[in-house]
CSV table of C-alpha atoms in Angstrom, one decimal:
chain,number,residue,atom,x,y,z
T,1,MET,CA,-164.4,-5.0,41.2
T,2,LEU,CA,-163.8,-2.5,44.1
T,3,ILE,CA,-160.4,-1.1,44.4
T,4,GLY,CA,-159.2,0.3,47.7
T,5,ALA,CA,-155.9,2.0,49.2
T,6,GLY,CA,-152.7,0.5,47.5
T,7,ASP,CA,-154.7,-1.0,45.0
T,8,ALA,CA,-155.8,-3.6,47.0
T,9,ILE,CA,-158.9,-5.6,45.8
T,10,LEU,CA,-161.7,-5.2,48.2
T,11,THR,CA,-164.6,-7.1,46.8
T,12,VAL,CA,-165.6,-8.7,43.2
T,13,ASN,CA,-169.0,-10.1,42.0
T,14,SER,CA,-169.3,-13.6,40.3
T,15,ALA,CA,-168.6,-12.1,36.9
T,16,ALA,CA,-165.5,-10.9,37.9
T,17,GLU,CA,-164.4,-14.3,39.1
T,18,MET,CA,-165.0,-15.9,35.8
T,19,PHE,CA,-163.4,-13.0,33.9
T,20,PHE,CA,-160.2,-13.6,35.7
T,21,ALA,CA,-160.3,-17.2,36.3
T,22,ARG,CA,-159.9,-16.9,40.2
T,23,SER,CA,-162.1,-17.3,43.3
T,24,ARG,CA,-163.3,-14.3,45.1
T,25,ALA,CA,-161.2,-15.3,48.0
T,26,GLN,CA,-158.0,-15.5,45.7
T,27,LEU,CA,-158.8,-12.1,44.1
T,28,LYS,CA,-159.3,-10.5,47.7
T,29,ARG,CA,-155.8,-11.8,48.9
T,30,GLU,CA,-153.6,-10.1,45.9
T,31,PRO,CA,-153.4,-6.5,44.8
T,32,LEU,CA,-154.4,-5.4,41.4
T,33,SER,CA,-150.7,-5.3,40.3
T,34,ASP,CA,-150.9,-9.3,40.7
T,35,LEU,CA,-153.5,-9.5,37.9
T,36,VAL,CA,-151.9,-6.8,35.2
T,37,PRO,CA,-148.5,-5.3,34.7
T,38,PRO,CA,-147.5,-2.3,36.7
T,39,ASP,CA,-147.3,0.0,33.6
T,40,HIS,CA,-150.8,-1.2,32.4
T,41,PRO,CA,-153.0,1.6,31.5
T,42,LEU,CA,-155.4,0.5,34.0
T,43,PHE,CA,-153.3,2.2,36.7
T,44,LEU,CA,-153.3,5.5,34.8
T,45,LEU,CA,-157.2,5.2,34.9
T,46,LEU,CA,-157.4,4.6,38.9
T,47,ARG,CA,-155.1,7.6,39.2
T,48,GLN,CA,-157.3,9.9,37.1
T,49,VAL,CA,-160.4,8.9,38.8
T,50,ARG,CA,-158.9,9.7,42.3
T,51,GLU,CA,-157.3,12.8,41.0
T,52,ILE,CA,-160.4,14.2,39.2
T,53,GLY,CA,-163.3,12.1,40.4
T,54,GLY,CA,-166.5,11.1,38.6
T,55,SER,CA,-166.0,8.3,36.0
T,56,VAL,CA,-163.5,7.5,33.4
T,57,THR,CA,-163.7,5.0,30.6
T,58,GLU,CA,-161.0,3.2,28.5
T,59,HIS,CA,-161.7,1.1,25.3
T,60,GLY,CA,-159.8,-1.5,23.7
T,61,LEU,CA,-157.5,-2.7,26.6
T,62,VAL,CA,-155.9,-5.9,26.8
T,63,LEU,CA,-155.6,-8.1,29.8
T,64,SER,CA,-153.5,-11.0,29.3
T,65,THR,CA,-151.7,-13.5,31.8
T,66,PRO,CA,-151.0,-17.3,31.7
T,67,ARG,CA,-154.6,-18.0,33.2
T,68,PHE,CA,-156.8,-15.6,31.0
T,69,GLN,CA,-156.7,-13.5,27.7
T,70,HIS,CA,-159.1,-10.9,27.3
T,71,ASP,CA,-158.7,-8.5,23.8
T,72,GLY,CA,-160.7,-5.3,23.3
T,73,VAL,CA,-161.7,-4.8,27.1
T,74,SER,CA,-163.8,-1.6,28.1
T,75,VAL,CA,-163.1,-0.4,31.7
T,76,GLN,CA,-165.2,2.3,33.6
T,77,GLY,CA,-163.8,3.4,36.8
T,78,SER,CA,-166.0,5.4,39.2
T,79,ASP,CA,-165.1,7.4,42.6
T,80,VAL,CA,-167.2,6.1,45.7
T,81,PRO,CA,-167.9,9.5,47.1
T,82,ASP,CA,-168.6,8.1,50.8
T,83,PHE,CA,-165.2,6.1,50.7
T,84,PRO,CA,-162.6,8.5,49.3
T,85,GLY,CA,-159.7,6.7,47.6
T,86,GLN,CA,-161.9,3.8,46.5
T,87,VAL,CA,-162.6,3.0,42.9
T,88,LEU,CA,-165.3,0.9,41.5
T,89,LEU,CA,-164.0,-0.8,38.2
T,90,VAL,CA,-166.4,-2.2,35.8
T,91,PHE,CA,-164.8,-4.6,32.8
T,92,GLN,CA,-166.8,-5.3,29.8
T,93,ASP,CA,-165.4,-8.0,27.6
T,94,GLU,CA,-166.5,-6.7,24.1
T,95,SER,CA,-165.2,-10.2,22.4
T,96,ALA,CA,-168.8,-11.5,22.5
T,97,ALA,CA,-170.3,-8.6,20.7
T,98,LYS,CA,-167.6,-8.9,17.9
T,99,ALA,CA,-168.6,-12.5,17.9
T,100,LEU,CA,-171.8,-12.0,17.2
T,101,ASP,CA,-171.1,-9.4,14.4
T,102,ARG,CA,-168.8,-12.0,12.9
T,103,GLN,CA,-171.6,-14.3,13.0
T,104,LEU,CA,-173.9,-12.2,11.0
T,105,THR,CA,-170.8,-12.0,8.4
T,106,PHE,CA,-170.5,-15.7,8.4
T,107,ARG,CA,-174.2,-16.2,7.8
T,108,SER,CA,-174.2,-14.0,4.9
T,109,ALA,CA,-171.2,-15.5,3.4
T,110,ALA,CA,-172.9,-19.0,4.0
T,111,ARG,CA,-176.1,-17.9,2.2
T,112,SER,CA,-174.1,-16.7,-0.7
T,113,VAL,CA,-172.4,-19.8,-1.1
T,114,ALA,CA,-175.7,-21.7,-0.8
T,115,GLY,CA,-177.2,-19.4,-3.5
T,116,MET,CA,-174.3,-20.1,-5.9
T,117,ALA,CA,-174.6,-23.9,-5.3
T,118,ALA,CA,-178.3,-24.0,-6.1
T,119,ILE,CA,-177.6,-22.1,-9.2
T,120,LEU,CA,-174.7,-24.4,-10.2
T,121,ALA,CA,-176.4,-27.4,-9.3
T,122,HIS,CA,-179.5,-26.6,-11.5
T,123,GLU,CA,-177.8,-25.1,-14.3
T,124,VAL,CA,-174.4,-27.0,-14.6
T,125,LYS,CA,-174.9,-30.7,-13.5
T,126,ASN,CA,-177.6,-31.6,-16.0
T,127,PRO,CA,-176.0,-30.3,-19.1
T,128,LEU,CA,-172.8,-31.6,-17.7
T,129,SER,CA,-173.9,-35.3,-17.9
T,130,GLY,CA,-174.4,-34.9,-21.5
T,131,ILE,CA,-171.0,-33.6,-22.1
T,132,ARG,CA,-169.6,-36.3,-20.2
T,133,GLY,CA,-171.6,-38.9,-22.0
T,134,ALA,CA,-170.8,-37.6,-25.5
T,135,ALA,CA,-166.9,-37.7,-24.5
T,136,GLN,CA,-167.2,-41.4,-23.6
T,137,LEU,CA,-168.8,-42.2,-26.9
T,138,LEU,CA,-166.3,-40.2,-28.6
T,139,GLU,CA,-163.5,-42.4,-27.1
T,140,GLY,CA,-164.4,-45.4,-28.7
T,141,SER,CA,-164.8,-44.1,-32.2
T,142,VAL,CA,-161.9,-41.7,-32.9
T,143,GLY,CA,-158.2,-42.0,-33.1
T,144,GLU,CA,-155.6,-42.1,-30.5
T,145,THR,CA,-154.7,-38.3,-30.6
T,146,ASP,CA,-158.4,-37.6,-30.7
T,147,ARG,CA,-159.2,-40.0,-27.8
T,148,GLU,CA,-156.9,-38.1,-25.6
T,149,LEU,CA,-159.0,-35.0,-25.9
T,150,ALA,CA,-162.1,-37.0,-25.2
T,151,VAL,CA,-160.5,-38.3,-22.0
T,152,LEU,CA,-159.6,-34.7,-21.1
T,153,ILE,CA,-163.1,-33.5,-21.6
T,154,ARG,CA,-164.4,-36.4,-19.5
T,155,ASP,CA,-162.0,-35.8,-16.7
T,156,GLU,CA,-162.7,-32.1,-16.6
T,157,ALA,CA,-166.4,-32.8,-16.6
T,158,ASP,CA,-165.9,-35.1,-13.7
T,159,ARG,CA,-163.8,-32.4,-11.9
T,160,ILE,CA,-166.4,-29.7,-12.4
T,161,ARG,CA,-169.1,-32.0,-11.2
T,162,SER,CA,-167.1,-32.8,-8.0
T,163,LEU,CA,-166.9,-29.1,-7.5
T,164,VAL,CA,-170.4,-28.5,-7.6
T,165,GLU,CA,-171.3,-31.5,-5.3
T,166,ARG,CA,-168.6,-29.9,-2.6
T,167,MET,CA,-170.7,-26.5,-3.1
T,168,GLU,CA,-174.0,-28.4,-2.5
T,169,ILE,CA,-173.0,-29.0,1.2
T,170,PHE,CA,-174.0,-25.3,1.8
T,171,ASN,CA,-177.8,-26.0,0.7
T,172,GLU,CA,-180.4,-24.8,2.9
T,173,LYS,CA,-182.3,-28.3,3.2
T,174,PRO,CA,-183.7,-28.6,6.7
T,175,VAL,CA,-182.1,-31.6,8.6
T,176,GLY,CA,-183.5,-33.3,11.7
T,177,ARG,CA,-182.5,-32.3,15.2
T,178,ARG,CA,-182.8,-33.9,18.6
T,179,PRO,CA,-181.1,-33.9,21.8
T,180,VAL,CA,-177.5,-35.0,21.4
T,181,ASN,CA,-174.8,-36.1,23.9
T,182,ILE,CA,-171.9,-33.8,22.9
T,183,HIS,CA,-169.4,-36.0,24.9
T,184,ARG,CA,-170.4,-39.2,22.6
T,185,VAL,CA,-170.0,-37.0,19.7
T,186,LEU,CA,-166.4,-35.9,20.8
T,187,GLU,CA,-165.4,-39.6,21.6
T,188,HIS,CA,-166.5,-40.4,18.3
T,189,VAL,CA,-164.4,-37.6,16.8
T,190,ARG,CA,-161.4,-38.6,18.8
T,191,THR,CA,-161.6,-42.1,17.8
T,192,LEU,CA,-161.8,-41.1,14.2
T,193,ALA,CA,-159.0,-38.4,14.6
T,194,GLU,CA,-156.7,-40.8,16.1
T,195,ASN,CA,-157.0,-43.3,13.3
T,196,GLY,CA,-156.9,-40.8,10.5
T,197,VAL,CA,-156.3,-36.9,10.3
T,198,ALA,CA,-154.7,-36.6,13.7
T,199,SER,CA,-152.6,-39.8,13.8
T,200,GLY,CA,-149.5,-39.5,16.1
T,201,VAL,CA,-150.8,-36.2,17.7
T,202,PRO,CA,-151.7,-36.5,21.3
T,203,ILE,CA,-155.2,-35.6,22.2
T,204,VAL,CA,-156.2,-34.5,25.5
T,205,GLU,CA,-159.9,-34.5,26.9
T,206,SER,CA,-161.1,-32.1,29.5
T,207,TYR,CA,-164.9,-32.5,30.2
T,208,ASP,CA,-167.5,-31.5,32.4
T,209,PRO,CA,-169.7,-34.8,32.6
T,210,SER,CA,-172.7,-32.8,34.0
T,211,LEU,CA,-173.7,-31.0,30.7
T,212,PRO,CA,-177.3,-31.3,29.5
T,213,PRO,CA,-177.6,-32.5,25.8
T,214,VAL,CA,-177.3,-30.1,23.0
T,215,TRP,CA,-180.2,-29.4,20.7
T,216,GLY,CA,-178.7,-30.7,17.2
T,217,ASN,CA,-177.9,-32.9,14.4
T,218,ARG,CA,-175.2,-35.4,15.5
T,219,ASP,CA,-173.8,-35.9,11.9
T,220,GLU,CA,-173.3,-32.2,11.4
T,221,LEU,CA,-171.6,-31.9,14.7
T,222,VAL,CA,-169.3,-34.7,14.1
T,223,GLN,CA,-168.5,-33.1,10.6
T,224,VAL,CA,-167.6,-29.6,12.2
T,225,LEU,CA,-165.6,-31.0,15.1
T,226,LEU,CA,-163.6,-33.6,12.9
T,227,ASN,CA,-162.8,-30.7,10.6
T,228,LEU,CA,-161.6,-28.4,13.5
T,229,VAL,CA,-159.5,-31.3,14.9
T,230,LYS,CA,-158.0,-32.0,11.6
T,231,ASN,CA,-157.2,-28.3,11.2
T,232,ALA,CA,-155.6,-28.1,14.4
T,233,ALA,CA,-153.4,-31.5,13.8
T,234,GLU,CA,-152.2,-30.1,10.4
T,235,ALA,CA,-151.1,-26.9,12.4
T,236,ILE,CA,-148.9,-28.8,14.8
T,237,THR,CA,-147.4,-31.1,12.3
T,238,GLY,CA,-146.8,-28.0,9.8
T,239,ALA,CA,-144.6,-26.8,12.8
T,240,GLY,CA,-142.7,-29.8,13.2
T,241,GLY,CA,-144.9,-31.6,15.6
T,242,GLY,CA,-144.5,-32.0,19.3
T,243,GLY,CA,-147.8,-30.3,20.2
T,244,THR,CA,-151.0,-31.5,21.6
T,245,ILE,CA,-154.8,-31.0,20.8
T,246,THR,CA,-157.4,-30.6,23.8
T,247,LEU,CA,-161.0,-31.0,23.7
T,248,ALA,CA,-162.9,-29.3,26.4
T,249,THR,CA,-166.4,-28.8,27.4
T,250,ALA,CA,-167.9,-26.2,30.3
T,251,TYR,CA,-171.0,-24.5,31.1
T,252,ARG,CA,-170.9,-20.8,30.8
T,253,GLN,CA,-173.4,-18.5,31.5
T,254,GLY,CA,-173.6,-14.9,30.0
T,255,ILE,CA,-174.0,-15.3,26.1
T,256,ARG,CA,-177.6,-14.8,24.9
T,257,LEU,CA,-178.3,-14.5,21.1
T,258,ALA,CA,-181.2,-12.5,19.8
T,259,VAL,CA,-183.2,-14.7,17.5
T,260,PRO,CA,-184.0,-12.8,14.3
T,261,GLY,CA,-187.5,-11.8,13.5
T,262,THR,CA,-188.7,-12.5,17.1
T,263,GLY,CA,-188.4,-11.1,20.4
T,264,GLN,CA,-186.8,-14.1,22.1
T,265,ARG,CA,-183.2,-14.6,23.2
T,266,ARG,CA,-181.4,-17.8,22.9
T,267,HIS,CA,-179.2,-18.9,25.9
T,268,LEU,CA,-176.0,-20.5,24.6
T,269,PRO,CA,-174.4,-21.9,27.9
T,270,LEU,CA,-172.6,-25.0,26.5
T,271,LEU,CA,-169.1,-24.2,25.4
T,272,VAL,CA,-167.0,-26.9,23.3
T,273,THR,CA,-163.3,-25.6,22.8
T,274,ILE,CA,-160.8,-27.3,20.4
T,275,ARG,CA,-157.4,-26.1,21.5
T,276,ASP,CA,-153.9,-26.6,19.8
T,277,THR,CA,-150.5,-25.7,20.6
T,278,GLY,CA,-149.5,-25.1,17.1
T,279,PRO,CA,-147.9,-21.9,15.7
T,280,GLY,CA,-151.1,-19.5,16.0
T,281,ILE,CA,-153.0,-18.1,12.9
T,282,SER,CA,-151.7,-15.1,11.0
T,283,GLU,CA,-153.1,-12.0,11.9
T,284,THR,CA,-153.6,-11.0,8.3
T,285,VAL,CA,-155.7,-14.5,7.9
T,286,ARG,CA,-157.5,-14.3,11.0
T,287,PRO,CA,-160.3,-11.8,10.2
T,288,HIS,CA,-161.4,-13.7,7.2
T,289,LEU,CA,-161.2,-17.3,8.7
T,290,PHE,CA,-164.6,-18.1,7.7
T,291,GLU,CA,-165.0,-16.5,4.3
T,292,PRO,CA,-165.4,-19.3,1.5
T,293,PHE,CA,-162.6,-20.3,-0.7
T,294,LEU,CA,-160.1,-18.7,1.7
T,295,THR,CA,-157.3,-21.2,2.3
T,296,THR,CA,-153.5,-21.2,3.4
T,297,LYS,CA,-153.0,-24.8,2.4
T,298,ALA,CA,-151.5,-25.7,-1.1
T,299,ALA,CA,-154.3,-28.5,-1.4
T,300,GLY,CA,-157.2,-26.7,0.4
T,301,SER,CA,-160.6,-25.7,-0.8
T,302,GLY,CA,-161.2,-23.1,1.7
T,303,LEU,CA,-164.7,-24.6,2.6
T,304,GLY,CA,-164.1,-26.2,5.8
T,305,LEU,CA,-164.5,-23.3,8.0
T,306,ALA,CA,-167.0,-21.5,6.0
T,307,LEU,CA,-169.1,-24.7,6.3
T,308,ALA,CA,-168.6,-25.1,10.0
T,309,GLY,CA,-169.7,-21.5,10.4
T,310,LYS,CA,-173.0,-22.2,8.7
T,311,ILE,CA,-173.7,-25.5,10.5
T,312,VAL,CA,-173.1,-23.7,13.9
T,313,ASN,CA,-175.2,-20.9,12.8
T,314,ASP,CA,-178.0,-23.2,11.8
T,315,HIS,CA,-177.9,-24.9,15.3
T,316,GLY,CA,-178.5,-21.4,16.7
T,317,GLY,CA,-174.9,-20.9,18.0
T,318,ILE,CA,-171.8,-18.9,17.4
T,319,ILE,CA,-168.3,-19.9,16.8
T,320,GLU,CA,-165.3,-17.8,17.7
T,321,VAL,CA,-161.4,-18.2,17.4
T,322,GLU,CA,-158.7,-16.9,19.6
T,323,SER,CA,-155.0,-17.2,18.5
T,324,ARG,CA,-151.6,-16.4,19.5
T,325,PRO,CA,-148.1,-17.9,18.9
T,326,GLY,CA,-148.4,-21.5,20.6
T,327,CYS,CA,-152.2,-21.6,21.2
T,328,THR,CA,-155.3,-21.5,19.0
T,329,GLU,CA,-158.8,-22.0,20.5
T,330,VAL,CA,-161.8,-22.3,18.5
T,331,SER,CA,-164.8,-22.2,20.8
T,332,LEU,CA,-168.6,-23.5,20.0
T,333,HIS,CA,-171.4,-21.6,21.9
T,334,LEU,CA,-174.6,-24.1,21.7
T,335,PRO,CA,-177.9,-24.1,23.1
T,336,VAL,CA,-178.8,-27.0,25.4
T,337,VAL,CA,-182.1,-28.9,25.9
T,338,THR,CA,-183.7,-28.6,29.5
T,339,GLU,CA,-184.2,-32.0,30.9
T,340,GLU,CA,-187.6,-31.0,32.6
T,341,THR,CA,-189.5,-29.6,29.3
T,342,GLY,CA,-187.4,-31.1,26.5
T,343,ALA,CA,-187.3,-27.6,25.0
T,344,VAL,CA,-184.4,-25.4,23.7
T,345,ALA,CA,-183.0,-23.4,26.7
């Protein structure tokens, strides 16, 4: 973004249009003060550049309006020697890099749970079946008092087996993937939610119908999206209702993910967003959302979001969460299949 006298916006590139959610023509019609408050540190940066010249960089800035929200932005301002008073501003949103860091953490956590699940399945389920069978035999051959203890043993064995089976969803068994129409998945999730987990909560759709297919597993994507819609509905009803859930899709350039062990970079242009107007997520919980067994619900297991993080990672994508009072957005960045070659983009 090139800033002129009076902090007028002289020109911007296409990335700035996406960053500020405005067209180039709109941005050039308004001063910088229409984008950020007049007391924003950005204006101090402009003044420093104009007074001392050279380049000045600020890190960790927050740029927020009703149309966009960016946290942790780095801004570099440089003078333009041939045009005194003009300043070139370069904005770098560090949220994508942070999302990748979080994704590595999610992957590590999911693998730890997967390893635990494998151990539990191997070491616990077999002897557990013997314990349960012995308890059933005892029920018919002991007195009333001892029968209650036998029933207790059987019920506890069933509970432990149920826990082990829930843990097994984190296993590393390969699943089949193929081109999937993400809108058909979302339509199915909406139908399920409206007749179940989100009954009574309005669900709004905002789709880009021109999107190419996702390279993925339909059942796993349904599982992830339905769980995210369920969380959104519970947040709204827990706050007294009256909110809405929005399911949105879009095509976004810019995010590329390095494939571990190769020199390849995977493009993640397909964006799926689940947005709710609930109370938002507590700042103390937000950094740990995808850790296994973390839950704020009385009856929650703490495995839903951890599983979502693993499945999205297995699809070669990333998942990130932005939350503030009145709005929580969970965004899935996924790879697509090119129609010409049928290969992952």
